[in-house]
Amino acid sequence: MSGPDFIPAAVRARLKDLRLAGRRAAGGHGFGQHRSRSRGAGLEFAQYRAYEPGDELRQIDWKLYARSDRFFVRESERDSPLTAWVLVDATASMAQGDAARPGWTRLDAARALAACVFELALRQGDRFGLAAISGDGLQLVPPGAGPRHRDRCLLELQGLRARGDWPDETRLRPLWERIAAGQLVLLLGDDFDEGAVVLMEKLSAARREVLNIQLLTAEERDFPFRGGHRFRDPESEAELIGDGAAARADFLARFAAAREALQARLAASGVRRVEYFLDQPLDAPLRRLLAPQAAERA
């Protein structure tokens, strides 16, 4: 049974010119997968092996089956498969949305962007896994490949609820056991938790390829409030009552400074970061992260 489809048809069509790749796999010179003698569904025939549950039926050599009455999968040499991890911030602040796009929250955007990454990995024959981080701790779907694994990840995304604070480091230790050096990590979150930023820095320092899409509301970008407003922190429940127009200039200046500081901090750690505002096209941040890779490979 197929999992939920978080990707609008128009966005799905635009994904065809994007490709996941890791620059560290290519020795640090641009982005691109490296050539190796791994086996998969490539172009040059390498060998036969016995069919295993989960293999795609199109890989079975039916002529050989007719002669031997046994299922064999035809393997070929191909580029080394990438392993991509999507880390989703599912803390309470991810439930926030705004009037620019009613009914669309940060977590909704994270689900849809994660689904796009899974689709790209599936098309490439790569492995992908999911880690959701919330006040409940860590929910993991270890890396796998194929349509069934994609559907499993999508069902896990569908069940996510934004709750609690960012957990302490001890509860995130399984990430270090699962995410190996050289693997690609994309963190989707609002980046408001110091723990999330520290995690990205440490993963990058440990030779993981780390990308980040910061999910922000249009109201945070524009601060369109007028008159008296009650502003509430969704995680701490702290409230502030103030006049929107009077607070606008100060908020926008502080918000811009905070984003610039985060950009510089992550860049210094080798983490590529882009922003996504909830009123923008879904594939816009992926295009900014991944389209340059295609240009460098050309």
XYZ file of C-alpha atoms in Angstrom:
298
model
C 0.000 0.000 0.000
C 1.383 3.406 -0.952
C 2.131 5.994 1.698
C 0.678 9.515 1.774
C 1.708 11.867 -1.005
C 3.014 15.162 0.383
C 4.311 16.440 -2.977
C 2.044 18.567 -5.219
C 2.010 17.419 -8.843
C 3.633 20.620 -10.141
C 6.485 20.326 -7.640
C 6.971 16.634 -8.439
C 7.397 17.528 -12.119
C 10.055 20.118 -11.272
C 12.117 17.647 -9.233
C 13.324 15.863 -12.358
C 16.285 18.206 -12.868
C 17.524 17.974 -9.258
C 19.972 15.398 -7.955
C 21.261 14.443 -4.529
C 25.031 14.204 -4.246
C 27.727 14.697 -1.638
C 30.886 16.707 -2.215
C 32.943 14.755 0.320
C 32.364 11.598 -1.686
C 34.122 13.324 -4.571
C 37.131 14.321 -2.514
C 35.878 17.783 -1.659
C 36.135 19.214 -5.180
C 32.610 20.274 -6.013
C 29.627 17.973 -5.766
C 29.143 14.593 -7.388
C 29.009 10.914 -6.753
C 32.204 8.915 -7.168
C 32.700 5.919 -9.370
C 33.236 2.564 -7.684
C 32.665 -1.114 -8.300
C 29.463 -1.284 -6.275
C 26.593 -3.350 -7.623
C 23.176 -2.087 -8.558
C 20.814 -1.255 -11.360
C 23.330 0.540 -13.559
C 24.286 0.251 -17.213
C 27.239 -2.168 -17.386
C 26.425 -5.788 -16.553
C 28.414 -7.163 -13.614
C 26.874 -10.406 -12.317
C 23.786 -12.385 -11.361
C 22.713 -13.015 -7.794
C 19.791 -14.814 -6.178
C 16.576 -12.826 -5.789
C 15.975 -11.378 -2.303
C 12.696 -10.017 -0.869
C 12.465 -6.305 -1.652
C 14.277 -6.480 -4.994
C 12.409 -4.795 -7.818
C 10.727 -7.203 -10.239
C 12.152 -5.336 -13.222
C 15.655 -6.477 -12.170
C 14.757 -10.179 -12.487
C 16.176 -11.883 -15.566
C 13.063 -13.659 -16.833
C 14.893 -15.514 -19.609
C 17.211 -17.061 -17.033
C 14.183 -17.924 -14.909
C 12.626 -19.757 -17.847
C 15.772 -21.900 -18.180
C 16.489 -22.507 -14.493
C 13.094 -22.135 -12.774
C 14.848 -19.892 -10.215
C 14.771 -16.124 -9.749
C 18.023 -14.262 -10.379
C 18.618 -10.511 -10.270
C 20.802 -8.906 -12.902
C 23.350 -6.562 -11.283
C 25.443 -3.908 -12.947
C 28.303 -1.646 -11.999
C 27.220 1.868 -11.148
C 28.155 4.930 -9.180
C 28.476 4.273 -5.460
C 25.078 4.704 -3.810
C 24.610 7.707 -1.567
C 23.076 7.377 1.876
C 20.936 10.410 2.715
C 19.445 11.152 6.127
C 16.610 13.615 6.668
C 16.460 14.996 10.216
C 13.118 16.639 11.011
C 12.720 19.044 13.917
C 9.351 18.114 15.421
C 9.509 20.299 18.534
C 6.557 22.482 19.524
C 7.648 25.563 17.569
C 7.279 23.596 14.332
C 3.489 23.764 14.715
C 3.576 27.464 13.898
C 2.002 28.778 10.710
C 0.774 32.202 9.648
C -1.955 34.055 7.816
C 0.021 34.185 4.564
C -0.784 30.505 4.005
C -3.467 29.285 6.404
C -3.285 25.640 7.426
C 0.379 25.287 6.388
C 2.828 24.965 9.288
C 6.570 24.572 9.553
C 6.050 20.864 10.210
C 3.868 20.552 7.105
C 6.667 22.089 5.077
C 9.227 19.781 6.687
C 7.120 16.731 5.812
C 6.777 17.810 2.188
C 10.467 18.680 1.787
C 11.477 15.359 3.351
C 9.177 13.569 0.905
C 10.891 15.389 -1.983
C 14.299 14.204 -0.782
C 13.049 10.623 -0.489
C 11.699 10.844 -4.039
C 15.033 12.087 -5.371
C 16.911 9.312 -3.563
C 14.456 6.717 -4.849
C 14.914 7.849 -8.447
C 18.696 7.599 -8.082
C 18.636 4.174 -6.444
C 20.165 5.626 -3.283
C 19.542 4.750 0.348
C 17.708 7.140 2.667
C 16.644 7.274 6.295
C 14.574 9.479 8.590
C 15.129 10.833 12.086
C 12.424 12.904 13.810
C 13.506 14.899 16.863
C 10.968 16.183 19.404
C 10.241 16.451 23.084
C 9.493 12.726 22.953
C 13.091 12.058 21.951
C 14.196 10.413 18.731
C 12.177 8.431 16.173
C 14.348 6.597 13.649
C 13.727 4.868 10.361
C 17.107 3.313 9.414
C 18.326 3.745 5.834
C 16.838 1.573 3.130
C 15.950 1.786 -0.524
C 13.033 1.196 -2.830
C 9.358 2.189 -2.971
C 8.361 0.202 0.105
C 10.969 1.924 2.209
C 9.862 5.311 0.880
C 6.280 4.534 1.874
C 7.433 3.512 5.342
C 9.201 6.866 5.747
C 6.142 8.754 4.477
C 3.867 6.988 6.956
C 6.275 7.908 9.747
C 6.155 11.533 8.610
C 2.370 11.476 8.576
C 2.278 10.437 12.229
C 4.599 13.207 13.433
C 3.224 15.790 15.847
C 5.053 18.927 16.958
C 5.615 18.758 20.700
C 8.053 19.587 23.465
C 11.561 21.029 23.526
C 14.732 19.920 21.770
C 16.030 16.854 23.691
C 19.433 16.756 25.366
C 22.451 15.186 23.675
C 22.190 11.874 25.513
C 18.850 11.137 23.837
C 20.360 11.794 20.412
C 23.228 9.323 20.768
C 21.624 6.774 18.400
C 22.223 9.263 15.584
C 25.958 8.834 16.005
C 25.590 5.073 15.845
C 23.557 5.248 12.635
C 24.913 8.149 10.574
C 28.292 7.143 9.171
C 31.103 9.401 7.985
C 30.587 10.641 4.440
C 26.811 10.283 4.521
C 24.544 13.173 3.584
C 22.430 14.807 6.316
C 19.677 17.375 5.719
C 18.192 19.012 8.805
C 14.751 20.586 8.378
C 13.769 22.911 11.212
C 13.395 26.474 12.402
C 16.935 26.434 13.876
C 15.738 28.281 16.964
C 17.094 25.598 19.306
C 20.776 25.868 20.161
C 20.877 22.079 20.348
C 19.934 21.805 16.671
C 22.740 24.142 15.621
C 25.275 22.318 17.796
C 24.181 18.989 16.317
C 24.819 20.261 12.779
C 28.225 21.604 13.764
C 29.256 18.324 15.373
C 27.999 16.181 12.506
C 29.932 18.300 10.022
C 33.080 18.180 12.157
C 32.717 14.381 12.207
C 32.863 14.257 8.379
C 29.152 14.084 7.663
C 27.906 16.150 4.736
C 25.414 18.522 6.397
C 22.782 20.677 4.695
C 20.153 22.792 6.419
C 16.841 24.297 5.370
C 15.625 26.804 7.949
C 11.824 26.941 7.959
C 10.426 30.386 8.712
C 7.016 32.032 8.550
C 6.150 34.906 6.251
C 5.098 36.888 9.332
C 8.596 36.531 10.761
C 9.971 37.935 7.516
C 7.451 40.786 7.127
C 6.098 41.390 10.660
C 2.777 42.736 9.301
C 1.148 43.232 12.713
C -0.665 46.443 13.570
C -2.164 47.487 16.884
C -2.000 45.555 20.120
C -0.943 41.890 19.882
C -0.222 39.040 22.238
C 2.881 37.163 21.089
C 3.397 33.675 22.517
C 6.394 31.337 22.467
C 4.961 27.908 21.473
C 7.600 25.993 23.435
C 7.949 27.987 26.653
C 4.371 29.408 26.587
C 5.875 32.796 27.528
C 3.755 35.726 26.337
C 4.528 39.300 25.382
C 1.884 41.971 24.810
C 2.910 44.894 22.642
C 2.050 47.216 19.794
C 2.894 45.600 16.459
C 3.733 48.748 14.540
C 5.973 50.076 17.316
C 7.882 46.786 17.602
C 8.264 46.131 13.863
C 11.526 47.924 13.073
C 13.337 46.542 16.120
C 12.100 42.995 15.485
C 13.085 42.993 11.819
C 16.550 44.332 12.613
C 17.127 41.730 15.338
C 15.699 38.923 13.221
C 17.921 39.807 10.248
C 20.987 39.997 12.499
C 20.211 36.603 14.036
C 19.861 34.981 10.610
C 23.103 36.504 9.384
C 24.904 35.275 12.491
C 23.511 31.771 12.017
C 24.540 31.789 8.362
C 28.097 32.738 9.267
C 28.290 30.217 12.106
C 27.101 27.276 10.008
C 29.214 28.289 7.005
C 32.284 28.305 9.256
C 31.461 24.675 10.121
C 31.001 23.667 6.492
C 27.192 23.476 6.698
C 25.244 24.806 3.709
C 22.076 26.618 4.827
C 19.167 28.108 2.902
C 15.919 29.624 4.109
C 12.372 28.626 3.250
C 9.437 30.914 4.044
C 6.027 29.288 4.220
C 4.572 31.349 1.355
C 7.271 30.271 -1.113
C 7.166 27.390 -3.652
C 8.052 24.123 -1.941
C 10.955 23.246 -4.221
C 12.612 26.684 -3.944
C 15.026 25.763 -1.118
C 15.911 22.412 -2.697
C 16.663 24.197 -5.940
C 19.016 26.590 -4.165
C 20.762 23.718 -2.381
C 20.925 21.154 -5.166
C 20.801 22.981 -8.497
C 24.319 24.461 -7.978
C 25.597 20.895 -7.638
C 24.367 20.075 -11.122
C 26.112 23.164 -12.473
C 29.417 22.173 -10.837
C 29.232 18.655 -12.321
C 28.710 19.993 -15.848
